[in-house]
Amino acid sequence: MTTSKRLPRSREVADELRRDIESGELPPGSVLPSERELVERFSISSGTASKVVALLKSTGLVESQVGRGVFVKRRTQLIRHAHDRYARRWREAGKAPFRTEVEAQGRTAEVEVTSIERVTPPRWVAERLALPADAQVVRRENTYRADGRVVQLVTTYIPLSIAGDTSLEEAVPSPGGIYAAFEGLGHRLSRMLEEVQARMPRYEETERLGAASGTPVLDVVHISYDQDETPLDVSHFVLRADENVLTYELPTD
């Protein structure tokens, strides 16, 4: 015979508040009861009340606003449609993938190009680009925002043999983004590969994303190929897991 182990009181209270949030009883943007109110409502100690709030923060359900209190987080996840974002019709219309997606969801997109440099890439990048270890690439680093909130960090590596002395070394390589620029250089996109994993962020990623402690990220490595099966770029996306949803439409034959 087995007996269920009782959860700590802080977990029980946090679970009850989580259910209130998920049911809409505590809607997005509403103020979470203060620690004093939690003490009175649930007959718990102030220390337990602090643990309750910490648990809810760790799950990404609430966030602190300095000088105002703790609020139920607004769920404004950006949907990333992998099967459509790189469609040729967007490039031909002069629209880059991120801006197209964000604006289609009624939000405001902002792309900040933080650096463009010629560098020797990490080994894992060189291998995916089929380059010798000492080859040079153009590295582009971007920060992506939706409604002013940082949602993605992207580092793109392009072989110098493709990008050198072209618009791909400029902040805005083409109205349709780097993939339109590739095609303007004669590299017709034929296919793309993405490797996705979830992980905990590095310290500097947490800072740059403005994420709460304990918020995981989605790590996406994107590789595109041209008509000759030449790898054109490796783009490394780091996305806040609480701000992004990845969707994939897959063929069945």
Short mmCIF file of C-alpha atoms in Angstrom, two decimals, residues 26-151:
data_model
loop_
_atom_site.label_atom_id
_atom_site.label_comp_id
_atom_site.label_asym_id
_atom_site.label_seq_id
_atom_site.Cartn_x
_atom_site.Cartn_y
_atom_site.Cartn_z
CA LEU A 26 -7.04 36.17 -11.94
CA PRO A 27 -6.88 37.57 -15.50
CA PRO A 28 -3.75 38.83 -17.29
CA GLY A 29 -2.65 42.19 -15.93
CA SER A 30 -4.39 41.74 -12.57
CA VAL A 31 -2.54 42.26 -9.32
CA LEU A 32 -1.54 39.15 -7.40
CA PRO A 33 -2.64 39.27 -3.75
CA SER A 34 0.11 40.79 -1.63
CA GLU A 35 2.11 38.61 0.73
CA ARG A 36 0.14 40.06 3.64
CA GLU A 37 -3.11 39.14 1.91
CA LEU A 38 -1.80 35.62 1.22
CA VAL A 39 -0.94 35.23 4.92
CA GLU A 40 -4.47 36.20 5.93
CA ARG A 41 -6.31 34.28 3.19
CA PHE A 42 -4.44 30.98 3.52
CA SER A 43 -3.36 31.16 7.19
CA ILE A 44 0.32 30.81 6.29
CA SER A 45 3.48 32.46 7.56
CA SER A 46 5.09 35.43 5.82
CA GLY A 47 8.01 33.17 4.86
CA THR A 48 5.64 30.71 3.19
CA ALA A 49 3.90 33.59 1.38
CA SER A 50 7.26 34.71 -0.02
CA LYS A 51 7.89 31.16 -1.29
CA VAL A 52 4.45 31.13 -2.96
CA VAL A 53 5.25 34.29 -4.92
CA ALA A 54 8.71 32.94 -5.82
CA LEU A 55 7.16 29.70 -7.13
CA LEU A 56 4.71 31.59 -9.35
CA LYS A 57 7.50 33.78 -10.69
CA SER A 58 9.62 30.73 -11.47
CA THR A 59 6.82 29.31 -13.64
CA GLY A 60 6.53 32.57 -15.60
CA LEU A 61 2.92 33.17 -14.55
CA VAL A 62 3.57 36.44 -12.73
CA GLU A 63 6.10 39.23 -12.88
CA SER A 64 7.20 42.03 -10.57
CA GLN A 65 6.78 45.65 -11.55
CA VAL A 66 9.05 47.87 -9.48
CA GLY A 67 7.10 50.05 -7.08
CA ARG A 68 3.75 48.58 -8.14
CA GLY A 69 3.59 44.95 -7.06
CA VAL A 70 3.34 41.51 -8.64
CA PHE A 71 1.07 41.12 -11.68
CA VAL A 72 -0.33 38.19 -13.64
CA LYS A 73 1.70 38.09 -16.83
CA ARG A 74 0.03 38.91 -20.12
CA ARG A 75 0.41 35.98 -22.52
CA THR A 76 1.50 37.53 -25.80
CA GLN A 77 3.36 34.66 -27.42
CA LEU A 78 4.67 35.20 -30.91
CA ILE A 79 3.78 32.37 -33.29
CA ARG A 80 6.66 31.38 -35.58
CA HIS A 81 5.27 29.57 -38.64
CA ALA A 82 8.30 27.63 -39.87
CA HIS A 83 6.45 26.28 -42.92
CA ASP A 84 5.51 29.76 -44.18
CA ARG A 85 7.99 32.35 -42.90
CA TYR A 86 10.54 31.66 -45.66
CA ALA A 87 8.05 31.44 -48.52
CA ARG A 88 9.25 33.06 -51.75
CA ARG A 89 6.16 35.27 -52.01
CA TRP A 90 7.29 37.22 -48.93
CA ARG A 91 10.76 37.80 -50.35
CA GLU A 92 9.32 38.90 -53.68
CA ALA A 93 7.09 41.34 -51.80
CA GLY A 94 10.16 42.74 -50.04
CA LYS A 95 9.15 41.45 -46.60
CA ALA A 96 11.61 39.84 -44.17
CA PRO A 97 10.38 36.81 -42.14
CA PHE A 98 10.31 38.30 -38.63
CA ARG A 99 8.63 41.56 -39.57
CA THR A 100 6.06 39.70 -41.69
CA GLU A 101 5.11 37.38 -38.81
CA VAL A 102 4.94 40.06 -36.13
CA GLU A 103 2.89 42.49 -38.17
CA ALA A 104 0.49 39.72 -39.26
CA GLN A 105 -0.21 39.16 -35.56
CA GLY A 106 -1.10 42.81 -35.02
CA ARG A 107 2.13 43.69 -33.27
CA THR A 108 5.03 46.06 -33.90
CA ALA A 109 8.34 44.61 -35.06
CA GLU A 110 11.79 46.05 -34.47
CA VAL A 111 15.11 44.58 -35.60
CA GLU A 112 18.35 45.92 -34.17
CA VAL A 113 21.56 44.95 -35.97
CA THR A 114 24.10 44.92 -33.15
CA SER A 115 27.19 43.87 -35.13
CA ILE A 116 28.45 42.75 -38.55
CA GLU A 117 31.97 41.31 -38.57
CA ARG A 118 34.28 39.01 -40.49
CA VAL A 119 35.32 36.23 -38.10
CA THR A 120 36.48 32.63 -37.88
CA PRO A 121 33.32 30.72 -36.91
CA PRO A 122 32.96 28.13 -34.14
CA ARG A 123 33.70 24.58 -35.26
CA TRP A 124 30.04 23.52 -35.17
CA VAL A 125 29.20 26.34 -37.58
CA ALA A 126 32.09 25.57 -39.94
CA GLU A 127 31.01 21.93 -40.08
CA ARG A 128 27.42 22.82 -40.99
CA LEU A 129 28.63 25.24 -43.66
CA ALA A 130 31.05 22.59 -45.03
CA LEU A 131 33.97 25.01 -44.53
CA PRO A 132 37.56 24.33 -43.49
CA ALA A 133 38.30 25.16 -39.87
CA ASP A 134 40.22 28.35 -40.71
CA ALA A 135 37.68 29.75 -43.17
CA GLN A 136 36.22 33.22 -42.65
CA VAL A 137 32.54 34.07 -42.42
CA VAL A 138 30.45 37.20 -42.10
CA ARG A 139 28.75 37.12 -38.71
CA ARG A 140 25.59 39.18 -38.28
CA GLU A 141 24.16 39.65 -34.77
CA ASN A 142 20.57 40.88 -34.38
CA THR A 143 18.15 41.55 -31.54
CA TYR A 144 14.45 41.13 -32.37
CA ARG A 145 11.65 42.90 -30.50
CA ALA A 146 7.87 42.64 -30.62
CA ASP A 147 6.00 45.59 -29.10
CA GLY A 148 9.26 46.74 -27.57
CA ARG A 149 9.99 43.44 -25.79
CA VAL A 150 13.05 41.43 -26.74
CA VAL A 151 11.83 38.01 -27.93
#
